[in-house]
GROMACS .gro file of C-alpha atoms in nm:
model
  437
    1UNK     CA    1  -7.796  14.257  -8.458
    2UNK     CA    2  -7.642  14.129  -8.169
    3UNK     CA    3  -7.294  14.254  -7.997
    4UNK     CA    4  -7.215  14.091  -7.682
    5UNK     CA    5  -6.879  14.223  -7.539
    6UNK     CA    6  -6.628  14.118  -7.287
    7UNK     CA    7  -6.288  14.201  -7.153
    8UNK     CA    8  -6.065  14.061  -7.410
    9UNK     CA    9  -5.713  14.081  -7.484
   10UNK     CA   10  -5.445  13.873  -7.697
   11UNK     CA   11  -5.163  13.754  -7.486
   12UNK     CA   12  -4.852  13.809  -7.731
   13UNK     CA   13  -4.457  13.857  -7.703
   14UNK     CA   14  -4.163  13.945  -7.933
   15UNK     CA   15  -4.115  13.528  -7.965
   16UNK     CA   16  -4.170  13.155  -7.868
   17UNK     CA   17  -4.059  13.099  -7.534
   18UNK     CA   18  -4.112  13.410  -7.389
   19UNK     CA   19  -4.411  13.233  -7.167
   20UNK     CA   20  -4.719  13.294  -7.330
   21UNK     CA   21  -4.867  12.994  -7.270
   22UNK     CA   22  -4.760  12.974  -6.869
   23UNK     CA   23  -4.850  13.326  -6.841
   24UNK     CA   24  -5.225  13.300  -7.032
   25UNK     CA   25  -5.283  12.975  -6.774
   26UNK     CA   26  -5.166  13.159  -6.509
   27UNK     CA   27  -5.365  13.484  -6.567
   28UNK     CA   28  -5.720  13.264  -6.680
   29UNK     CA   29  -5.659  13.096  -6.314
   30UNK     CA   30  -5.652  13.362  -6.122
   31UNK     CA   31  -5.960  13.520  -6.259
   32UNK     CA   32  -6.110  13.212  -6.235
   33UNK     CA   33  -6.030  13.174  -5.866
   34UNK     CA   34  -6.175  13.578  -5.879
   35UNK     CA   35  -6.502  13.438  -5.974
   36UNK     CA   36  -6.482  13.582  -6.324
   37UNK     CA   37  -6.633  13.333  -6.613
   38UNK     CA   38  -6.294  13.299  -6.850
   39UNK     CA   39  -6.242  13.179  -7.177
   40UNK     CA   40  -5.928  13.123  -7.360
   41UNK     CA   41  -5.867  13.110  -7.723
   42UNK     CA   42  -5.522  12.974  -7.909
   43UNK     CA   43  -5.394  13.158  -8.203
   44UNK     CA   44  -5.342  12.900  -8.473
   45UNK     CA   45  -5.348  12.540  -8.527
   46UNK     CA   46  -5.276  12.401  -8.154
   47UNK     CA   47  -5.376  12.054  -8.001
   48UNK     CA   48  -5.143  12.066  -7.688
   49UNK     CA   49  -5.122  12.426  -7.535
   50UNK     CA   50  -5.531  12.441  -7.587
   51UNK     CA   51  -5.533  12.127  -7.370
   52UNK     CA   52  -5.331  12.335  -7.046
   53UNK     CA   53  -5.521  12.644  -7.107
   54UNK     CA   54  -5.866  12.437  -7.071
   55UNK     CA   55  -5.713  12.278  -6.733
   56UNK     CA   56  -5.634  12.637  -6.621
   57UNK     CA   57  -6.022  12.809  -6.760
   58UNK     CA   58  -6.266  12.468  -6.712
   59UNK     CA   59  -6.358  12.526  -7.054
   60UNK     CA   60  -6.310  12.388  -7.401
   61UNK     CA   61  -6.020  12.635  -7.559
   62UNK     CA   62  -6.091  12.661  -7.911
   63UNK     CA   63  -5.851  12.816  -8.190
   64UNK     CA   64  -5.887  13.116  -8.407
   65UNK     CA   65  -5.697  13.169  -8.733
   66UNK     CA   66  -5.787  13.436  -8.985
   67UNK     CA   67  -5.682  13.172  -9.232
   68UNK     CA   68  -5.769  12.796  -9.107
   69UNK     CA   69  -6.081  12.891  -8.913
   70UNK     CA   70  -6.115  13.266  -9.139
   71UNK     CA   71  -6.235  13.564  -9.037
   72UNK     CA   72  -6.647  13.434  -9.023
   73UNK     CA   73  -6.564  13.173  -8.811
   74UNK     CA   74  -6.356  13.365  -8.560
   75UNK     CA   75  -6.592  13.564  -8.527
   76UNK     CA   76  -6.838  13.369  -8.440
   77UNK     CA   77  -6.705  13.170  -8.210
   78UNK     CA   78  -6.563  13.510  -8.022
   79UNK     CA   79  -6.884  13.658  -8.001
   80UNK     CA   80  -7.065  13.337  -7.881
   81UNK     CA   81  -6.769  13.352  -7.565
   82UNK     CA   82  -6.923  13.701  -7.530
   83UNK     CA   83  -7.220  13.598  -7.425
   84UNK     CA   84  -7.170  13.424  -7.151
   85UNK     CA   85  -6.773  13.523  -7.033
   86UNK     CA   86  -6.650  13.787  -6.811
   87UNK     CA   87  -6.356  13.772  -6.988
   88UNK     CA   88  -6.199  13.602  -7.300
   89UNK     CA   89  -5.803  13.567  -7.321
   90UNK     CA   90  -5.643  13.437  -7.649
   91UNK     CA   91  -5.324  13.320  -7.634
   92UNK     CA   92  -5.098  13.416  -7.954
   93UNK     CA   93  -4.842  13.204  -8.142
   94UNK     CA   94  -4.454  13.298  -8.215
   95UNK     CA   95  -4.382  13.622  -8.210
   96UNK     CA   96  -4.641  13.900  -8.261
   97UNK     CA   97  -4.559  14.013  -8.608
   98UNK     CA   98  -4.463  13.682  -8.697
   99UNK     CA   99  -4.655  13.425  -8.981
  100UNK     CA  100  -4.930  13.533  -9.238
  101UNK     CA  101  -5.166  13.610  -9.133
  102UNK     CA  102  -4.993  13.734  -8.780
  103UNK     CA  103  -5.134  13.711  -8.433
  104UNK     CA  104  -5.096  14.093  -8.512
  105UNK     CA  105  -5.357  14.052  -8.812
  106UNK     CA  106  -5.590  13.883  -8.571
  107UNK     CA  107  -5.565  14.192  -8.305
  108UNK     CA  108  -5.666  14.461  -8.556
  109UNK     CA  109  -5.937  14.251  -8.723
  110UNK     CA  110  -6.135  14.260  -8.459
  111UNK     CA  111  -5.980  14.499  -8.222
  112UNK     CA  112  -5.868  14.366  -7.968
  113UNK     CA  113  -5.583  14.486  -7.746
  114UNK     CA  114  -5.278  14.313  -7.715
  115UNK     CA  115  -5.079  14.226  -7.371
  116UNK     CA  116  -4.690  14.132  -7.467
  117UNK     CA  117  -4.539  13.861  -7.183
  118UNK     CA  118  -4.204  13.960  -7.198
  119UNK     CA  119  -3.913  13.744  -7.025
  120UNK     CA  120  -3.739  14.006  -6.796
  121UNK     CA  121  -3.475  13.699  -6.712
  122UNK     CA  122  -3.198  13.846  -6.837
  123UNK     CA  123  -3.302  14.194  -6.848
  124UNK     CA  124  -3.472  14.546  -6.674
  125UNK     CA  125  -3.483  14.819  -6.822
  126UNK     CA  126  -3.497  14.700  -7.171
  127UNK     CA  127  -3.805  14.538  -7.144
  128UNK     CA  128  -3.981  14.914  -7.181
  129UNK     CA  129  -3.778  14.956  -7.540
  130UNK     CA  130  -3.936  14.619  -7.618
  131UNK     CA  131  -4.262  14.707  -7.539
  132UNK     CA  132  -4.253  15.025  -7.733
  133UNK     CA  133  -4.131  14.831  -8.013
  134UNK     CA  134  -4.397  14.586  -8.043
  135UNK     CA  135  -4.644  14.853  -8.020
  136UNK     CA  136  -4.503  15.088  -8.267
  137UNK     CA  137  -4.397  14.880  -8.550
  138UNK     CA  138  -4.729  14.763  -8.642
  139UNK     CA  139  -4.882  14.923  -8.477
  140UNK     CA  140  -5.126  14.784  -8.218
  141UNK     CA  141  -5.325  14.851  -7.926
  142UNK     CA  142  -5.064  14.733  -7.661
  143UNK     CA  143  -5.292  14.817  -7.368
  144UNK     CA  144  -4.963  14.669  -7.114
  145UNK     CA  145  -4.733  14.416  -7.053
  146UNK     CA  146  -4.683  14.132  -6.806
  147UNK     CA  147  -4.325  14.114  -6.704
  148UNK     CA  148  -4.255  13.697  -6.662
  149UNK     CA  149  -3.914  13.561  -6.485
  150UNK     CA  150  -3.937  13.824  -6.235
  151UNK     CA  151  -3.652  13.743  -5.945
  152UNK     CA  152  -3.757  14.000  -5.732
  153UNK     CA  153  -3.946  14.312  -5.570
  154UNK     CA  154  -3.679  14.521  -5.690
  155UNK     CA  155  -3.664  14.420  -6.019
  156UNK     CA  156  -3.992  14.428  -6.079
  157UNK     CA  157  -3.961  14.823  -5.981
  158UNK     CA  158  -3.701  14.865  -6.232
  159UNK     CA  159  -3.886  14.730  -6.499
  160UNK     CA  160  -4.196  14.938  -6.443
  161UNK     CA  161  -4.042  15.274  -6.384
  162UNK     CA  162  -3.899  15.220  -6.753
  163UNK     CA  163  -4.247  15.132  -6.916
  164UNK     CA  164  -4.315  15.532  -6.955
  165UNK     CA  165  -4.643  15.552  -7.084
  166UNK     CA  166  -4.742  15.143  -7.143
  167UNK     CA  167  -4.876  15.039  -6.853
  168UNK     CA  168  -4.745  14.727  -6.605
  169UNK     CA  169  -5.033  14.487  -6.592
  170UNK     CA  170  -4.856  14.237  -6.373
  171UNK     CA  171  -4.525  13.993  -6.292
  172UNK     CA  172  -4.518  13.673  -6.300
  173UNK     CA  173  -4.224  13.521  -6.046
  174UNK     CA  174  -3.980  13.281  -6.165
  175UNK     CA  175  -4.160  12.928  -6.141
  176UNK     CA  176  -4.001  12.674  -5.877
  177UNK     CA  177  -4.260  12.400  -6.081
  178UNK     CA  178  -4.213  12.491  -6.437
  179UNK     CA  179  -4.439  12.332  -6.687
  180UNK     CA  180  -4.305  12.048  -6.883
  181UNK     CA  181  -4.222  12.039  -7.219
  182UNK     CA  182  -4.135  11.783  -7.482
  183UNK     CA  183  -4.048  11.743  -7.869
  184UNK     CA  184  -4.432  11.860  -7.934
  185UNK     CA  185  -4.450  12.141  -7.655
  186UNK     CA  186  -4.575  12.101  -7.320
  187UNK     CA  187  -4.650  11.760  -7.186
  188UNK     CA  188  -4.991  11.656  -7.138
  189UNK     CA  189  -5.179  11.755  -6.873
  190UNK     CA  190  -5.320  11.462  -6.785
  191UNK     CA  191  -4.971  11.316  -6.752
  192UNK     CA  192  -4.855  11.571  -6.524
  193UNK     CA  193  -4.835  11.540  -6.146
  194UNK     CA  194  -5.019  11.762  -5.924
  195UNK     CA  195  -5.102  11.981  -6.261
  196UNK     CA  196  -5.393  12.126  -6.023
  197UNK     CA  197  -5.136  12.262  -5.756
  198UNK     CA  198  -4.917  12.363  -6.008
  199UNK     CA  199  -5.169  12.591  -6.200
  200UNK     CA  200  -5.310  12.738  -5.912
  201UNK     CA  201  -4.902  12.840  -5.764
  202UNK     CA  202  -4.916  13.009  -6.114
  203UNK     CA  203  -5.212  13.225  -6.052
  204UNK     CA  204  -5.063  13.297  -5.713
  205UNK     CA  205  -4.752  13.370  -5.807
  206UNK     CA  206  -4.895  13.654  -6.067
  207UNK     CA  207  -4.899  14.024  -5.941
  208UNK     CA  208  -5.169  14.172  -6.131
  209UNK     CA  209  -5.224  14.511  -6.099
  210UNK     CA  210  -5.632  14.491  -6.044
  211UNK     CA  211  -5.667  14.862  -6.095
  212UNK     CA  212  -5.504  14.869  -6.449
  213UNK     CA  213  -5.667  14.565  -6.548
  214UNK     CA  214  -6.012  14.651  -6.461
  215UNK     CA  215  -5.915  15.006  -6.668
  216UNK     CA  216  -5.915  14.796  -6.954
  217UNK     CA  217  -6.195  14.813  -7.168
  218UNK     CA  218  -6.442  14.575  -7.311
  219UNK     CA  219  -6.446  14.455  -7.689
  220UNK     CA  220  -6.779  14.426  -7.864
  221UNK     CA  221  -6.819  14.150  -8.128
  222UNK     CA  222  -7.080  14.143  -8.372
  223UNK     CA  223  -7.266  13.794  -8.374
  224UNK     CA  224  -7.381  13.776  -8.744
  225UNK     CA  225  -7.575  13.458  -8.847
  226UNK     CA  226  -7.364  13.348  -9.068
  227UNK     CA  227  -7.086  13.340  -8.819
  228UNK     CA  228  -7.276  13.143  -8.548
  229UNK     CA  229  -7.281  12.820  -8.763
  230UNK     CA  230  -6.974  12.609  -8.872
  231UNK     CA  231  -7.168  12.317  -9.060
  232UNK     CA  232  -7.345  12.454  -9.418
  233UNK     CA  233  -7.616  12.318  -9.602
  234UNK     CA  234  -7.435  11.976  -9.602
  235UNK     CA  235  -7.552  11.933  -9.194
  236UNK     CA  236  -7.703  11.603  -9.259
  237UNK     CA  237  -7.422  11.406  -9.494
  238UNK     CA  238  -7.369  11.216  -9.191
  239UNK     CA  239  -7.678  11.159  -9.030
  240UNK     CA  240  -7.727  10.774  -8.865
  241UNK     CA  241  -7.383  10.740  -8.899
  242UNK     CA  242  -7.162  10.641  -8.588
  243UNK     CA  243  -6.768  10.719  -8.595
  244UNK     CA  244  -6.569  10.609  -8.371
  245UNK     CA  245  -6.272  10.809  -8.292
  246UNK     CA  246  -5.948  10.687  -8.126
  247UNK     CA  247  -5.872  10.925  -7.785
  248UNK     CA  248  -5.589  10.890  -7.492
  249UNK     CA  249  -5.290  10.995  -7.447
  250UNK     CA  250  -5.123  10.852  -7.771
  251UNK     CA  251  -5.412  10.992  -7.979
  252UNK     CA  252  -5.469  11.325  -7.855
  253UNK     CA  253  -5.470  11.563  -8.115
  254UNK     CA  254  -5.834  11.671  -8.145
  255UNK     CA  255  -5.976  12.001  -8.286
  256UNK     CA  256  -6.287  12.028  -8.028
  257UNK     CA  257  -6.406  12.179  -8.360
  258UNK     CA  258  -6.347  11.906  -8.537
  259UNK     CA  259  -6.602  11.715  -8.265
  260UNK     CA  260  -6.852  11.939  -8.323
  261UNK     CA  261  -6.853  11.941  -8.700
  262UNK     CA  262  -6.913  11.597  -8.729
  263UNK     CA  263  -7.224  11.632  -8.479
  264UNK     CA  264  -7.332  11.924  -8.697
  265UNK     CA  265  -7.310  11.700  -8.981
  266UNK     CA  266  -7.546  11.435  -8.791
  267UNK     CA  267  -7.276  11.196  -8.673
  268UNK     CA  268  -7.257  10.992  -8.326
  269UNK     CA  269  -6.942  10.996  -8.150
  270UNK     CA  270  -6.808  10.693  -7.954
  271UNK     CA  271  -6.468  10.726  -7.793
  272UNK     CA  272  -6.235  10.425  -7.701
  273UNK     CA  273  -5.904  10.379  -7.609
  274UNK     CA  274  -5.649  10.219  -7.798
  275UNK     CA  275  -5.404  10.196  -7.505
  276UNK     CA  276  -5.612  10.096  -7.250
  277UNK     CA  277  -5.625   9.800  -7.509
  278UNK     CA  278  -6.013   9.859  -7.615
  279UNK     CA  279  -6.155   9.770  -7.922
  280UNK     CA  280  -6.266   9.945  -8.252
  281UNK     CA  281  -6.612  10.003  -8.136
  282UNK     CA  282  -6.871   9.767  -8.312
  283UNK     CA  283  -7.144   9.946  -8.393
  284UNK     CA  284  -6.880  10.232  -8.551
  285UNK     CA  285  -6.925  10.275  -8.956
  286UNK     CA  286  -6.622  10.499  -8.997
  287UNK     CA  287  -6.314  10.506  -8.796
  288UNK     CA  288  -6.098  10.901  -8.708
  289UNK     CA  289  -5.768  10.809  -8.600
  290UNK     CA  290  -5.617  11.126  -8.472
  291UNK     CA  291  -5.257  11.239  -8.404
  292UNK     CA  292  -5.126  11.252  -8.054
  293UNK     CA  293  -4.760  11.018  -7.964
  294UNK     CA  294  -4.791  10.670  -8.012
  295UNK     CA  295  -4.438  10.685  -8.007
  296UNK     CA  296  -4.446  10.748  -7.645
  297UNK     CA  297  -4.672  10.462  -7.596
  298UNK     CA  298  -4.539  10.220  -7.913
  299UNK     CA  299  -4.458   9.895  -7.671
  300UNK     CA  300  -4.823   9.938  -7.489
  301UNK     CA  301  -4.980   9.999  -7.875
  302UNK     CA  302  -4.766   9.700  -8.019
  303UNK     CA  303  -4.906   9.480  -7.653
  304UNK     CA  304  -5.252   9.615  -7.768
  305UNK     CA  305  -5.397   9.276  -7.886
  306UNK     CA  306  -5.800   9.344  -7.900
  307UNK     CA  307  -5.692   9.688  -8.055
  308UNK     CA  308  -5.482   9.599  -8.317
  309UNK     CA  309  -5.701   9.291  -8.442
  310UNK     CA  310  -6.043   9.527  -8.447
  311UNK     CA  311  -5.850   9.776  -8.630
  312UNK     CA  312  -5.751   9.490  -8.892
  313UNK     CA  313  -6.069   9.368  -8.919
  314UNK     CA  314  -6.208   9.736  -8.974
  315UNK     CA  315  -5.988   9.754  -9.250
  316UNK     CA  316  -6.074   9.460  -9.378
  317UNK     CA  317  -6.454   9.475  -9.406
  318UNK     CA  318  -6.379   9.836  -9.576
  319UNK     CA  319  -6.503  10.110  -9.337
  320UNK     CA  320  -6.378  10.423  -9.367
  321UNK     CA  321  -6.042  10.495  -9.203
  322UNK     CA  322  -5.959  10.865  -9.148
  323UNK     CA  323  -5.562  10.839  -8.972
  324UNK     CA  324  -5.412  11.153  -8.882
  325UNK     CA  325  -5.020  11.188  -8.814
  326UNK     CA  326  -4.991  10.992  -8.524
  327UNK     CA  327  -5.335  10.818  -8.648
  328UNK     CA  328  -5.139  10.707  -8.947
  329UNK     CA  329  -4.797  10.616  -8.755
  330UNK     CA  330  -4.984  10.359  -8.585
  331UNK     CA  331  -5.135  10.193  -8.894
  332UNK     CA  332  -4.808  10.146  -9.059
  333UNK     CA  333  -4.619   9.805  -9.021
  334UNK     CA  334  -4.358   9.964  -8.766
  335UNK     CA  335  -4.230  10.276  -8.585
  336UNK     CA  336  -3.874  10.333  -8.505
  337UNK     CA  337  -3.830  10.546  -8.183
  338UNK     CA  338  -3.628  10.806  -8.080
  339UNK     CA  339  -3.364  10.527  -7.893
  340UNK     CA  340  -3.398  10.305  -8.249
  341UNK     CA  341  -3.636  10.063  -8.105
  342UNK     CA  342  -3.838   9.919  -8.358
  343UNK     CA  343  -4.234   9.859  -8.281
  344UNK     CA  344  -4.487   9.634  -8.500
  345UNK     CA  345  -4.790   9.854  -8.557
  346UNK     CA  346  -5.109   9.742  -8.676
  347UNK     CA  347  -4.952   9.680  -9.041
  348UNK     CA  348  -5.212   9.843  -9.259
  349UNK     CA  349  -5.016  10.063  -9.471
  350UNK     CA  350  -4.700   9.956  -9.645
  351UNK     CA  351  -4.359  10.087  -9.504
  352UNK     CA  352  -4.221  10.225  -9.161
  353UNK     CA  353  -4.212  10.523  -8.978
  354UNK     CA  354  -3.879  10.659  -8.774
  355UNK     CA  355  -3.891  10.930  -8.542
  356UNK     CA  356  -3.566  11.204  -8.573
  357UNK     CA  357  -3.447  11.501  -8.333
  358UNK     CA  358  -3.498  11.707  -8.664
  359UNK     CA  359  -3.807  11.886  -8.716
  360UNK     CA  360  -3.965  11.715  -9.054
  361UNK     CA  361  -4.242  11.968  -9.162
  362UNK     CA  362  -4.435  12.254  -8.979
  363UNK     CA  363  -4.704  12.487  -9.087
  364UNK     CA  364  -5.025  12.587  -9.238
  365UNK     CA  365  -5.168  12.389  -9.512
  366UNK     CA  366  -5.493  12.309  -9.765
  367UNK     CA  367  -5.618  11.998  -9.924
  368UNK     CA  368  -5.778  12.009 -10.285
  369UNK     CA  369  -6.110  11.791 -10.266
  370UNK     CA  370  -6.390  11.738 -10.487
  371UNK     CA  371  -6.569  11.939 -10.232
  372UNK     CA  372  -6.319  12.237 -10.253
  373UNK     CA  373  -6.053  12.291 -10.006
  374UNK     CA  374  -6.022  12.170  -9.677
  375UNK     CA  375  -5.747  12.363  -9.440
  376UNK     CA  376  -5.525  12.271  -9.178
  377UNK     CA  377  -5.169  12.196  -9.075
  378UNK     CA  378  -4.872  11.986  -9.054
  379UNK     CA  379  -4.670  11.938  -8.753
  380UNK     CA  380  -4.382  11.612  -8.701
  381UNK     CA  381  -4.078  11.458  -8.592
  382UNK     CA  382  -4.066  11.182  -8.789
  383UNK     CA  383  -4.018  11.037  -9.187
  384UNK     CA  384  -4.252  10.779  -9.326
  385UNK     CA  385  -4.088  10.512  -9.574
  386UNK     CA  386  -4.331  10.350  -9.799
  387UNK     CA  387  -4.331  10.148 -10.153
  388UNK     CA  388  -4.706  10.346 -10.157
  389UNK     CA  389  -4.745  10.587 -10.396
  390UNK     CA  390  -4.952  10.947 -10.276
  391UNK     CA  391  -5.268  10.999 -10.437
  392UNK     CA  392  -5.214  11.327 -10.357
  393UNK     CA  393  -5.063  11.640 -10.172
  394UNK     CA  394  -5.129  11.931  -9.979
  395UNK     CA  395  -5.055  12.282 -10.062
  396UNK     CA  396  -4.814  12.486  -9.803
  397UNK     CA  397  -5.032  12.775  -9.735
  398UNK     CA  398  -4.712  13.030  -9.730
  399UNK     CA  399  -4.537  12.933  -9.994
  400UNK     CA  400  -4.820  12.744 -10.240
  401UNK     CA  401  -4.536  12.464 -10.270
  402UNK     CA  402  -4.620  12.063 -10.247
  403UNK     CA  403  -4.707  11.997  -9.877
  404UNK     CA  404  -4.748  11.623  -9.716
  405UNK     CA  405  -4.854  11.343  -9.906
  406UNK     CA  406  -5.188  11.188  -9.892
  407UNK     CA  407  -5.200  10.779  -9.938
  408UNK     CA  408  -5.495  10.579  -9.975
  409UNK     CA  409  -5.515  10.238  -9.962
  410UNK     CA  410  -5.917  10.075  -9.995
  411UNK     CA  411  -6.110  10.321  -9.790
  412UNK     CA  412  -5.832  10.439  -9.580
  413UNK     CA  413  -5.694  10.756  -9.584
  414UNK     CA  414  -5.366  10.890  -9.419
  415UNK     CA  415  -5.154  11.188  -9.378
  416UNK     CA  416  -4.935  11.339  -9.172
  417UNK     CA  417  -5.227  11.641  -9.263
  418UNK     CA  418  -5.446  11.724  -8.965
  419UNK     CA  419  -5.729  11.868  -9.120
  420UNK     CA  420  -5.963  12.112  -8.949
  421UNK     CA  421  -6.274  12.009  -9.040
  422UNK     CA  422  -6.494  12.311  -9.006
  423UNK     CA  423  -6.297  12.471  -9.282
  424UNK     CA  424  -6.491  12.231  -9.518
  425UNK     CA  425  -6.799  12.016  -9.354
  426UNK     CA  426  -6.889  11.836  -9.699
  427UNK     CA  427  -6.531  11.702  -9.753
  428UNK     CA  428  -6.518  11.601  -9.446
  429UNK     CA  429  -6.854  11.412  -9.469
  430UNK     CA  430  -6.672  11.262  -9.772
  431UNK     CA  431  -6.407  11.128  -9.552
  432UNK     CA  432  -6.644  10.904  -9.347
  433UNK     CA  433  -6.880  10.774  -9.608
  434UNK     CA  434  -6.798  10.444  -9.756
  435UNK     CA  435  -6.913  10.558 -10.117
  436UNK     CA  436  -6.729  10.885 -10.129
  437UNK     CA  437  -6.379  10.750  -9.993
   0.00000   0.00000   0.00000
């Protein structure tokens, strides 16, 4: 059996905002520029920090989740990294204890070390009680820390002399160019100026102490067979068939898993974009409208003439419709911005939806299907009025209460559910066949 190994380590902190993200991109540039072959995992259902960390690595950043993805899967794909990378970061989510299962769960399943990114801002000394904390209550292998916010020489001095025995991996200087954030997390990349320049300042501005880093040891993960394959005996429910799938800036939110499941189910892929005005694809037999913010881009969508009637006519002939979040947002008759502008959408589903400051729903979910479950997550700013009845709801995963609702109207499906499609290949399948819809 097969254990390919690689430097790996979680990148985790006592909380959100603490810099994980700027600090993982930061530290997978700099080895890159090192000449080191990187890749970066996400901890958790992700679309937009994966998309900053695969600007920052050159490679596609997948997630891992001992529950959405589980433990096989995980597996798998962190072995296959090990074949080929130097080293493998994986960037955690919240705080390091926080959620069930925990980034801290995901660490001691396959034992992996843990660096904590700990904002220093506002603090010196304290950061060592903070490390010892995180390492102690779990515990975990915390094989350092990477002080971020540093201000100076001086202070970065202070805060190692009080790391006693958890080593200093590096500081990251306070950023001059900060990465942008909005009501979703960071802003594209695509949509952000000189994003190159910017990463590669990061990396620069990162003291990384080479000689404890290259201390650190390598991980060995077992490749089993079952682990190297995401699609089951159901790989050819979709073979012949074409789906075209929705993908710019407004529709965003792709799992590259998700991609690759429907290939390893025997579907083509064709890509267009809605806001570049271009037309459901002709020779598509199912449609995947994914989420992303169309309510960024509502008066280009609404403008969107060739888009809008393909997408009717799609409906109309009956091919499968798969919509997503912001997928579904944009098949509703309107959407109701954050300033109260009002924007005609393509009018498929009954109702409106209006975006608020409040968060509506977050976290892990699971869809009953005929096929068994199918897992994923929730994750919105917005309400959807409708006169249409669910057919259906999700299951929160924490708390086994009613999740989002699930509307179907012909062979259209939509929720604010983004499902991850691995977790269930032959409901998926289902999704994009006209008789199983």
């Amino acid at each position: 059996m097969v254990r390919p190994s690689a430097k790996v380590v979680l990148i985790s902190a006592i909380a959100s905002g603490q810099g994980k993200t700027t600090t993982t991109a930061a530290l997978a540039r700099k080895l890159v520029k090192l000449g080191k072959t990187v890749r970066v995992f996400k901890t958790g259902p992700d679309f937009i920090d994966p998309m900053m960390l695969e600007r920052a690595c050159g490679s596609p950043v997948h997630s891992l989740d001992l529950w959405m993805v589980g433990q096989a899967g995980s597996e798998g794909m962190l072995a296959r990294a090990a074949l080929d990378a130097d080293v493998i970061l994986i960037e955690g989510v919240m705080g390091l204890y926080d959620g069930n299962p925990s980034t801290a769960d995901l660490a001691r399943a396959f034992g992996v070390p843990v660096v904590a990114v700990l904002d220093a801002s506002a603090m010196a000394q304290t950061v060592g009680a903070l490390a010892m904390g995180l390492r102690d209550f779990g515990p975990v292998h915390l094989a350092g820390v990477i002080a971020n916010r540093i201000a100076s020489e001086g202070h970065a001095n202070m805060v190692a002399a009080a790391m006693r025995d958890i080593p200093l991996l590096g500081s990251l200087r306070r950023q001059e160019e900060a990465l942008p954030e909005r009501h979703l997390g960071l802003v594209l990349p695509q949509e952000v100026d000189r994003i190159e320049a910017i990463l590669d300042a990061m990396a620069d501005s990162l003291e990384l102490d080479m000689q404890a880093w290259n201390a650190l040891p390598d991980t060995s993960v077992e490749l089993r067979e079952h682990a190297s394959q995401h699609v089951s005996q159901s790989a050819a429910n979709l073979a012949g068939k074409t789906i075209a799938i929705a993908r710019d800036a407004a529709f965003a939110f792709i799992y590259p898993a998700n991609t690759e499941c429907l290939i390893g189910l025997g579907a083509e892929l064709v890509f267009f974009s809605p806001l570049a005005d271009e037309a459901v694809p002709p020779q598509a037999d199912a449609l995947y409208l994914p989420g992303g913010y169309p309510e960024l881009h509502a008066e280009t969508l609404t403008q969107a003439s060739n888009w809008l009637v393909s997408l009717r006519a799609a409906h109309a002939k009956g091919m499968p419709i798969l919509a997503e979040c912001g997928g579904m947002m944009a098949i509703t008759e309107g959407l109701v911005d954050q300033q109260e502008h009002s924007w005609p959408m393509a009018g498929i589903l009954p109702g409106k939806v209006i975006m608020q400051k409040r968060l509506a729903a977050l976290g892990a979910q699971a869809l009953a299907t005929p096929q068994g479950e199918l897992r994923g997550h929730t994750f919105h700013y917005s309400r959807f009025e409708t006169t249409l009845a669910a057919t259906s709801h999700t299951i929160k995963h924490a708390t086994q209460q009613q999740g989002e609702a699930i509307y179907k109207l012909g062979n259209v499906r939509a929720s604010y559910f983004h499902a991850y499609f691995a977790s269930n290949p032959a409901a998926t399948a289902a999704f994009f066949l006209r008789d199983a819809v």
